[in-house]
Backbone as a ProteinNet text record, in pm:
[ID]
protein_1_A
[PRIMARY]
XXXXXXXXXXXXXXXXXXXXXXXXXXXXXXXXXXXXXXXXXXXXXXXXXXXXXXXXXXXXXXXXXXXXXXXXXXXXXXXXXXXXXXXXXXXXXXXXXXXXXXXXXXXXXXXXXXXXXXXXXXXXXXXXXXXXXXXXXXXXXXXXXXXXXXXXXXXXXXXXXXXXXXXXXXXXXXXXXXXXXXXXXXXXXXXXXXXXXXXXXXXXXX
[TERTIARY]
-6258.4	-6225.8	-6145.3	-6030.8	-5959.7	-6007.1	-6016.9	-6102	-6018.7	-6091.8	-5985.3	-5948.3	-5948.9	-5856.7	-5742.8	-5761.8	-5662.6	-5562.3	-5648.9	-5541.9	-5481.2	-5553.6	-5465	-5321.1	-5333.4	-5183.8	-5110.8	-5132.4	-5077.1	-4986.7	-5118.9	-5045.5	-4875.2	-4901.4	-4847.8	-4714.4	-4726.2	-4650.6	-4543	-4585.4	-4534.7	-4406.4	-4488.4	-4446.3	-4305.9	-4328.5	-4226.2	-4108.4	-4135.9	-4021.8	-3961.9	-4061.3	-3941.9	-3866.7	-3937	-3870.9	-3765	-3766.6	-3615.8	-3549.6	-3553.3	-3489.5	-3375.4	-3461.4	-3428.8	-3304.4	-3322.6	-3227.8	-3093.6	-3127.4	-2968	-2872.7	-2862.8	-2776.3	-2721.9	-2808.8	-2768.9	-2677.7	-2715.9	-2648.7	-2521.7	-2503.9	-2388.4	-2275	-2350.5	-2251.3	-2241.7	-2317.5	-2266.9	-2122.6	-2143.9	-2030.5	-1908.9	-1936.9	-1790.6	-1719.6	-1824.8	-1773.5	-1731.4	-1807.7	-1732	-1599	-1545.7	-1429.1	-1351.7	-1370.3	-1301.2	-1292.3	-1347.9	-1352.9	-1202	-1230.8	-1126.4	-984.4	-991.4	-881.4	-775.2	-878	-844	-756.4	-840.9	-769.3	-653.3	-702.2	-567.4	-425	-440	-323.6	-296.3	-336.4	-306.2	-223	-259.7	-210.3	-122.3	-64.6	90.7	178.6	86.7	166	237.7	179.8	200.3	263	246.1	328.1	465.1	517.1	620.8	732.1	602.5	655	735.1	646.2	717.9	810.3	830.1	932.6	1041.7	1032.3	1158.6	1235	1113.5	1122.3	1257.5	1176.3	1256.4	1416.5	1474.6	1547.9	1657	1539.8	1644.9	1653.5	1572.2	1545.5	1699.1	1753.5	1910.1	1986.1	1954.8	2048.7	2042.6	1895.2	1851.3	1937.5	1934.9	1941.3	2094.2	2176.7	2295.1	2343.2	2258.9	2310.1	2245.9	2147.3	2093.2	2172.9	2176.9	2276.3	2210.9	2073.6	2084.7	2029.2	2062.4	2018.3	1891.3	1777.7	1646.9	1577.7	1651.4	1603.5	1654.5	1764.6	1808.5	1710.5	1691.2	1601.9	1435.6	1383.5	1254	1265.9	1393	1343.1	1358.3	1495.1	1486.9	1369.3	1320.4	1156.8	1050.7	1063.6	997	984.7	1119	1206.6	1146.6	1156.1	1107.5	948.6	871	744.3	739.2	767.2	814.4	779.1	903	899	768.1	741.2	611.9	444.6	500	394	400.4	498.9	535.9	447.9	436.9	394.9	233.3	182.3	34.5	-17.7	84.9	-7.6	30.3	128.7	107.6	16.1	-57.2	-156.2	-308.4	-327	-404.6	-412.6	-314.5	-337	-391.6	-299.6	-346.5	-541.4	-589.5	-726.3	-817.1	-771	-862.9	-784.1	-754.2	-725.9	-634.1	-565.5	-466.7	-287.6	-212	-104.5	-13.6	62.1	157.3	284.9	223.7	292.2	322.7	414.5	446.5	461	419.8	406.6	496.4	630.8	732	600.5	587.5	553.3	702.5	630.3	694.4	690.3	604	578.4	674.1	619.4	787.7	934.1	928.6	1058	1115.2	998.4	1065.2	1119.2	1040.2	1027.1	1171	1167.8	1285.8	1423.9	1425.9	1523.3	1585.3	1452.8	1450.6	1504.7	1489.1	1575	1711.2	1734.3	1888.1	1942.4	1933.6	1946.6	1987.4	1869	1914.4	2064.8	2072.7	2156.1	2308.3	2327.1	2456.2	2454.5	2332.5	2293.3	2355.7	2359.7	2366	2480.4	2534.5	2593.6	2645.7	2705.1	2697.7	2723.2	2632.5	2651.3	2618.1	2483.7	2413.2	2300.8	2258.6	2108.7	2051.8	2015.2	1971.1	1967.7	2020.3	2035.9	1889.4	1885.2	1806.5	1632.3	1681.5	1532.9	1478.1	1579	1515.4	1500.2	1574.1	1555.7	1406.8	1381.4	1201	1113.6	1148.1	1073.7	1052.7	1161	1155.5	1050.2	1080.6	1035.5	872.1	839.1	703	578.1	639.8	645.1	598.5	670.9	653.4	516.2	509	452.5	270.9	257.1	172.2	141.7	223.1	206.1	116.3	148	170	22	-22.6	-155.2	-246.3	-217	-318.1	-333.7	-264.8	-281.2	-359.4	-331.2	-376.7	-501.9	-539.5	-634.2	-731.9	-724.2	-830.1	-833.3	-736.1	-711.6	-848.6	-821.1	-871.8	-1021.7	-1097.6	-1232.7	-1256.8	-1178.1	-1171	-1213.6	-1135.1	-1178.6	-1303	-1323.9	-1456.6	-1565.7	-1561.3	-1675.9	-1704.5	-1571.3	-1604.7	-1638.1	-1651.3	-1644.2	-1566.3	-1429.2	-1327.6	-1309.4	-1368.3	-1364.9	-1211.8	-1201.9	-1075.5	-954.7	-920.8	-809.9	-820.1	-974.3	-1010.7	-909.8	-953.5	-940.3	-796.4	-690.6	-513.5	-495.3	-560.7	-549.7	-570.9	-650.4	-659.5	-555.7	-534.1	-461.8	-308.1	-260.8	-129.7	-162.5	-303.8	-290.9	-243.7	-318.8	-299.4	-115.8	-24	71.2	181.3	71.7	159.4	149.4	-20.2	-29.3	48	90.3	148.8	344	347.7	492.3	504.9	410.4	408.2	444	320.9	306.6	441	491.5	615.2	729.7	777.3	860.6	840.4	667.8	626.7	682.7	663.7	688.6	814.8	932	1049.8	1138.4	1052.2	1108	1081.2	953.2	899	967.8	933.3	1032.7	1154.6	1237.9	1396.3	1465	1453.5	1552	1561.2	1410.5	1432.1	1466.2	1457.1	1504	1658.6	1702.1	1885.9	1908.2	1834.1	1852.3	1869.1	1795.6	1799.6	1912.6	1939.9	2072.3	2203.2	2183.3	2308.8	2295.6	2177.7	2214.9	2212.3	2169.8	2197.5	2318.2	2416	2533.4	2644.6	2599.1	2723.4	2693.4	2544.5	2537	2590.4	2588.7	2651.9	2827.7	2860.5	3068.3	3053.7	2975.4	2972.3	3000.7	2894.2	2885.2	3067.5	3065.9	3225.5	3310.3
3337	3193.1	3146.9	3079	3015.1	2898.8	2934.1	2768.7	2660.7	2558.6	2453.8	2416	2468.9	2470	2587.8	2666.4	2736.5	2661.7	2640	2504.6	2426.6	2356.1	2273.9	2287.2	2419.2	2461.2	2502.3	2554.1	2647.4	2497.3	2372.9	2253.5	2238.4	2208.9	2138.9	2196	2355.4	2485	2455.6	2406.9	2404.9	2254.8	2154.2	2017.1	2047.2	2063.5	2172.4	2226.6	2318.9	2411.6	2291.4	2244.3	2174.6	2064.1	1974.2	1884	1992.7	2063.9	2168.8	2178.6	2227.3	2332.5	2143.8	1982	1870.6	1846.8	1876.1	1800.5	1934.9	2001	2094.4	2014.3	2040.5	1943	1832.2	1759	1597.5	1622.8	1746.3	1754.8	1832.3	1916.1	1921.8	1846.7	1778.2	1622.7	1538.8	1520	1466.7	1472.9	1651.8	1744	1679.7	1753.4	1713.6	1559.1	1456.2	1338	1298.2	1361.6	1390.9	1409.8	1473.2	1568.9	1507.9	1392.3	1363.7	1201.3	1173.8	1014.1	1087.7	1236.1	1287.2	1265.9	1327.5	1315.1	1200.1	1089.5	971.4	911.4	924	858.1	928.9	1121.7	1156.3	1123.1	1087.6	1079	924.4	801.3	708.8	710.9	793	830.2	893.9	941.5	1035.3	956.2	858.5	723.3	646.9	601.8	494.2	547.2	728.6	764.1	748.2	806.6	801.4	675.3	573	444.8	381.4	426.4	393.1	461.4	581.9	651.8	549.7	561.2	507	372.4	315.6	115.2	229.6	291.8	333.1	340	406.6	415.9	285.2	220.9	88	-58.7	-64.7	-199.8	-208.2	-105.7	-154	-220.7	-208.6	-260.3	-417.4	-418.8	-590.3	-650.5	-552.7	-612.4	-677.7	-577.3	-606.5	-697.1	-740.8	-796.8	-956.5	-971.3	-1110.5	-1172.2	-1316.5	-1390.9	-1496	-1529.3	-1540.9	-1426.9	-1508.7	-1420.8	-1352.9	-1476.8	-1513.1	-1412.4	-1374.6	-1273.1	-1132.5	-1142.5	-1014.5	-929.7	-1041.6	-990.9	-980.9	-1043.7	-1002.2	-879.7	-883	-708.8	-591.6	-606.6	-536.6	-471.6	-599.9	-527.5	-463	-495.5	-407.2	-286	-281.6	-167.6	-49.2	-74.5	-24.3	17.4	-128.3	-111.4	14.5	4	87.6	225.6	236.1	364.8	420.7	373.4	360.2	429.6	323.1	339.3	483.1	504	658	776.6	777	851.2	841	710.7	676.9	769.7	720.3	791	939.4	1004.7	1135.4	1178	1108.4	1091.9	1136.8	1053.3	1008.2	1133.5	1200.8	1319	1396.8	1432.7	1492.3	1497	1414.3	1339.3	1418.8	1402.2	1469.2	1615.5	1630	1786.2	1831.4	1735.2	1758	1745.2	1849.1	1784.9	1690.5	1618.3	1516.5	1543.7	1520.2	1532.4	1380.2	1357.8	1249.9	1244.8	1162.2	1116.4	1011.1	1021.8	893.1	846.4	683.3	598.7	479.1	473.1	367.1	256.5	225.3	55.7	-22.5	103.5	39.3	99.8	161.3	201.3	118	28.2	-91.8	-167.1	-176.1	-347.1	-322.6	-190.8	-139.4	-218.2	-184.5	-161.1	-306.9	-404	-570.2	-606.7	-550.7	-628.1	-582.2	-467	-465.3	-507.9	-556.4	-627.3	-770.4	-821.6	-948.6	-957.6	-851.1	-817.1	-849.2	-807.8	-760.7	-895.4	-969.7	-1104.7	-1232	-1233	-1397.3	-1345.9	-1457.9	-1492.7	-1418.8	-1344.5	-1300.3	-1416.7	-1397.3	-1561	-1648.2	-1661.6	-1764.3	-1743.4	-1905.3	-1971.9	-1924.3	-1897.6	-1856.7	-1712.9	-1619	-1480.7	-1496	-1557.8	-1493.6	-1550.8	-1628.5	-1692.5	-1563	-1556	-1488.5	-1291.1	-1258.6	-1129	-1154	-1287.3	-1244.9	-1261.7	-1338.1	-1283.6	-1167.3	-1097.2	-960.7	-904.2	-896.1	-848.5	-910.6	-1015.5	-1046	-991	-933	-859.5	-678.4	-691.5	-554.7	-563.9	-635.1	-636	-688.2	-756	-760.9	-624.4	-561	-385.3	-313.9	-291.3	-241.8	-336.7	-387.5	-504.7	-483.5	-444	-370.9	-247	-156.6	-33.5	7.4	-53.8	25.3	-91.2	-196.5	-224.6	-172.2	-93.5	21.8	148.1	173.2	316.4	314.2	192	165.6	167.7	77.1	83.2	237	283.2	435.2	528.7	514.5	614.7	589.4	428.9	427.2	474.5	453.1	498.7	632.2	696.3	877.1	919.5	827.8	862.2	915.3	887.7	935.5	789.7	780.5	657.5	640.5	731.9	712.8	668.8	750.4	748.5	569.8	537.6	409.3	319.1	374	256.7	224.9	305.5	353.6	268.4	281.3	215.1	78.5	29.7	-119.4	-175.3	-117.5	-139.9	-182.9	-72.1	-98.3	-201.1	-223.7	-317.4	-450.4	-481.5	-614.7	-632.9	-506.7	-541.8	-576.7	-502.1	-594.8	-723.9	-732.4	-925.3	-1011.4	-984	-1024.6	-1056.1	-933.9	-882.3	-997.4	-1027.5	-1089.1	-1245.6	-1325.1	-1406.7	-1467.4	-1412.9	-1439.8	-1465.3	-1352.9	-1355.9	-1529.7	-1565.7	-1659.7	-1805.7	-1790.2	-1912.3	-1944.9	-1795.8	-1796.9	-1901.1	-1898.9	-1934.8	-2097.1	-2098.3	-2243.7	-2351.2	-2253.5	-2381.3	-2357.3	-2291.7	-2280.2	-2243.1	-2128	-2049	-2185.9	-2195.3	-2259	-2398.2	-2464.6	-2601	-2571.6	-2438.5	-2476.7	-2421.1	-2329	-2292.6	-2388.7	-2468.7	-2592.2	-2720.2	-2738	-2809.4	-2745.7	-2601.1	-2539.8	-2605.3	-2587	-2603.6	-2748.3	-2870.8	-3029.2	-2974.5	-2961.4	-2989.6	-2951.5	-2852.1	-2791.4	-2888.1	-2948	-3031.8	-3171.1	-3221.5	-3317.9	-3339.2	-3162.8	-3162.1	-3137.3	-3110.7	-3114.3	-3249.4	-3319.1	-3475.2	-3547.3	-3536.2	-3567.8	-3560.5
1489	1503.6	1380.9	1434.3	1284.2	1204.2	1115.4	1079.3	1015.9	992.5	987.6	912.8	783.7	674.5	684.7	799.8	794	898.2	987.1	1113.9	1037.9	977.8	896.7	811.2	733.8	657.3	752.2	893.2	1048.3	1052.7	1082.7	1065	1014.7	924.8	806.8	811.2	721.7	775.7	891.8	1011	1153.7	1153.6	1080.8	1067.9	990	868.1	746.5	806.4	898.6	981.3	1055	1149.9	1230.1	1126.4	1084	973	942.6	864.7	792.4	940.3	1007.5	1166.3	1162.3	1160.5	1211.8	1107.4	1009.6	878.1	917.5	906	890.6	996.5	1109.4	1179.8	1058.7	1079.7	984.8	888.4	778.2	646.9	709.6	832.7	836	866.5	989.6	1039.3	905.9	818.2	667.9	630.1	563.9	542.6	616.8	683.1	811.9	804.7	829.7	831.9	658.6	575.4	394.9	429	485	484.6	588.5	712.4	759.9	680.8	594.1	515.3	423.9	327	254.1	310	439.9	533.7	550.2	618	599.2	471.1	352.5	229.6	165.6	228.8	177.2	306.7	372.9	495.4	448.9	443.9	371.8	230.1	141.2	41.3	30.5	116.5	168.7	186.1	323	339	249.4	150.5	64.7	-55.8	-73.6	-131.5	-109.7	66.8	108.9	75.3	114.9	116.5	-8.8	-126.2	-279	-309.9	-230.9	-299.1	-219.9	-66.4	37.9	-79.1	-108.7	-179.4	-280.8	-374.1	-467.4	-424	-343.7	-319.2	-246.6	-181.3	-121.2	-211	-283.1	-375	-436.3	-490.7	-570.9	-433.3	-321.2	-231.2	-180.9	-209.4	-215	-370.3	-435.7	-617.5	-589.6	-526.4	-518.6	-430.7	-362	-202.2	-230.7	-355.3	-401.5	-456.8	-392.9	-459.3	-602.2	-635.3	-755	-899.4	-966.7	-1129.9	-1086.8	-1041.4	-1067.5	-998.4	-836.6	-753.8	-780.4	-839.4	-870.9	-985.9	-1093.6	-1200.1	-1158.1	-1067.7	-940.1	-938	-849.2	-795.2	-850.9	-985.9	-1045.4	-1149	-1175.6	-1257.9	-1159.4	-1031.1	-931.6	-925.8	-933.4	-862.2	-1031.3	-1163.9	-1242.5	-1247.7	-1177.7	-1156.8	-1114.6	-988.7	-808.5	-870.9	-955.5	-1008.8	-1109.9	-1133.5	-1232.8	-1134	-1022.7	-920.5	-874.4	-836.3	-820.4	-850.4	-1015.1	-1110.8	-1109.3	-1069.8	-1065.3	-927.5	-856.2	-693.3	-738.1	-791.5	-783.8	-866.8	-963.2	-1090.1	-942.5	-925.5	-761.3	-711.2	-611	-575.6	-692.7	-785.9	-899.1	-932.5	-915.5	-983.5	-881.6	-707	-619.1	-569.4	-702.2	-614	-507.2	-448.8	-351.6	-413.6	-316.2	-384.9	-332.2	-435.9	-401.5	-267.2	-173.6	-86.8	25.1	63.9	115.6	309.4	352.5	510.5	554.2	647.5	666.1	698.4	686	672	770	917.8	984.6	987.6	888.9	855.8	762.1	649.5	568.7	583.4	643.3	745.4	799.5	889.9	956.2	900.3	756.5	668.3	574.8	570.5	525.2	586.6	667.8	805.4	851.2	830.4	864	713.6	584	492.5	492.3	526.3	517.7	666.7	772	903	829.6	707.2	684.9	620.1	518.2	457.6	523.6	642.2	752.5	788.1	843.1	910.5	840.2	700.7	642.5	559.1	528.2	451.9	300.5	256	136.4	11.2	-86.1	-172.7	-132.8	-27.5	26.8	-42	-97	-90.7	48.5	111.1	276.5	273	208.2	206.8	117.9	14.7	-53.2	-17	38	75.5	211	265.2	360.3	329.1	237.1	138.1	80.5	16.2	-15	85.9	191.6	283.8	342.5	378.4	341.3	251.2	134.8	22.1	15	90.7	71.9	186.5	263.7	369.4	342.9	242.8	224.1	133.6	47.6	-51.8	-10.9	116.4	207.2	277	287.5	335.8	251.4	141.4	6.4	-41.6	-62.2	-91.4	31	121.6	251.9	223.2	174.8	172	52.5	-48.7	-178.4	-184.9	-128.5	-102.6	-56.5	33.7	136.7	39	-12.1	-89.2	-238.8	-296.5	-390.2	-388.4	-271.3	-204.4	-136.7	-54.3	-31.8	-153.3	-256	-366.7	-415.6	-471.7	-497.1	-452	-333.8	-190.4	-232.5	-229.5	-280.4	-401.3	-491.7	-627.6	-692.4	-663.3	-707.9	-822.8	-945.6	-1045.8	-1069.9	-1173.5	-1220.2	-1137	-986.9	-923.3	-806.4	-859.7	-798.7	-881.1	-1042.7	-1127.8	-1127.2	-1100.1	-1080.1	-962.5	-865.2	-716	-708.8	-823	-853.7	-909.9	-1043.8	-1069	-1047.1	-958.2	-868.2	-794.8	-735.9	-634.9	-730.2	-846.4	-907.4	-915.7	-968.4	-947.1	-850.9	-747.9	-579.1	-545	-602.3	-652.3	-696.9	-783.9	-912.9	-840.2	-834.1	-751.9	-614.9	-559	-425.1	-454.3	-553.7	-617.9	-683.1	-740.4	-844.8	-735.7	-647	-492	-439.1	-412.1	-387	-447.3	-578.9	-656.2	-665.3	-671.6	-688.4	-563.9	-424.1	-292	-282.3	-325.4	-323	-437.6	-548	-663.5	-705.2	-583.1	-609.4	-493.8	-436.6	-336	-236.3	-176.6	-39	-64.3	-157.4	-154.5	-179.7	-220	-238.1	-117.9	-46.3	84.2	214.8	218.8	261.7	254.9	133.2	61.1	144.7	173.4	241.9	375.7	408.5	561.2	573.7	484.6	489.6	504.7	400.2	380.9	474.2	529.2	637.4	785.1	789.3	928.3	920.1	746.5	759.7	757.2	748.6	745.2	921.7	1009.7	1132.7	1206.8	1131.7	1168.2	1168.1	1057.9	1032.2	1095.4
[MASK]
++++++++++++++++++++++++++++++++++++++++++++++++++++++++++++++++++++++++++++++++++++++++++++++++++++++++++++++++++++++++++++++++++++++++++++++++++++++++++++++++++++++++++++++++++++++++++++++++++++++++++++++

């Protein structure tokens, strides 16, 4: 006869196994979903790589195509930022181990695509070109403030500190970058933008 201090550890023993046999599953679906969260932030991060490089390349065409000082010198410190940013996200890959590799990115492709459309569209040496160039440009920069927004909370989540703390960072300067675009339209572009179009409805009138 078994007795019941031996039933008891047969018990216990039995409880033990299945409990262990129950958790493996779990810790592997863990794993896996680890590795598809990795996925995620690194395919975003291709993205937004792509994307800074593309800016890099098209921003001198806004620089040139702006008709005042005020916007020209905007985007040109961007466009230096831009480049700056560059070096951080490949920092980023760098930090988790992956390499700097880039994903077209059709978002700012588009946003791309819609500032030089304005470009062909208005006026060259128009108040109106340029109001509607930071819209453009604020557009993007709303892209760019979504992305490295998620990127930034993304890394944290993983414990990726450092490449968090880079991801904030850039984000504050898309802030900043967005903000300034902002103030530039409100306490200048669009009120001379406006003045254009008074003035040509009242040589109509005439």
């Amino acid at each position: 006869m078994q007795s019941k201090k031996s039933s008891t550890v047969a018990n216990a023993s039995a409880k033990a196994g299945t409990k262990k046999i129950s958790e493996g599953p779990i810790e592997r679906k863990m794993k896996k979903g680890e590795n598809l969260f990795h996925d995620l932030f690194l395919d975003e991060l291709k993205d937004i790589y792509w994307a800074e490089k593309h800016l890099v390349k098209n921003l001198p065409k806004i620089i040139k195509a702006a008709t005042t000082p005020e916007l020209k010198d905007a985007v040109s410190d961007h466009l230096r930022e831009t480049e700056e940013q560059v070096k951080k996200v490949e920092r980023v890959f760098e930090l988790i181990g992956e390499k700097a590799q880039a994903k077209k990115c059709d978002a700012m492709s588009g946003l791309v695509e819609e500032a030089s459309s304005i470009i062909e569209e208005t006026e060259k040496g128009s108040y109106t070109r340029d109001a509607a160039l930071i819209t453009a440009a604020q557009k993007v920069e709303h892209y760019e403030i979504a992305s490295y927004g998620a990127l930034a909370a993304f890394a944290k989540t993983m414990g990726h500190n450092e490449a968090a703390t880079i991801l904030a960072e850039i984000l504050e300067e898309e802030k900043n970058a967005n903000d300034g675009l902002n103030d530039l339209a409100v306490k200048s572009i669009n009120e001379m933008a406006m003045g254009e179009w008074t003035t040509e409805s009242s040589e109509d009138i005439e």
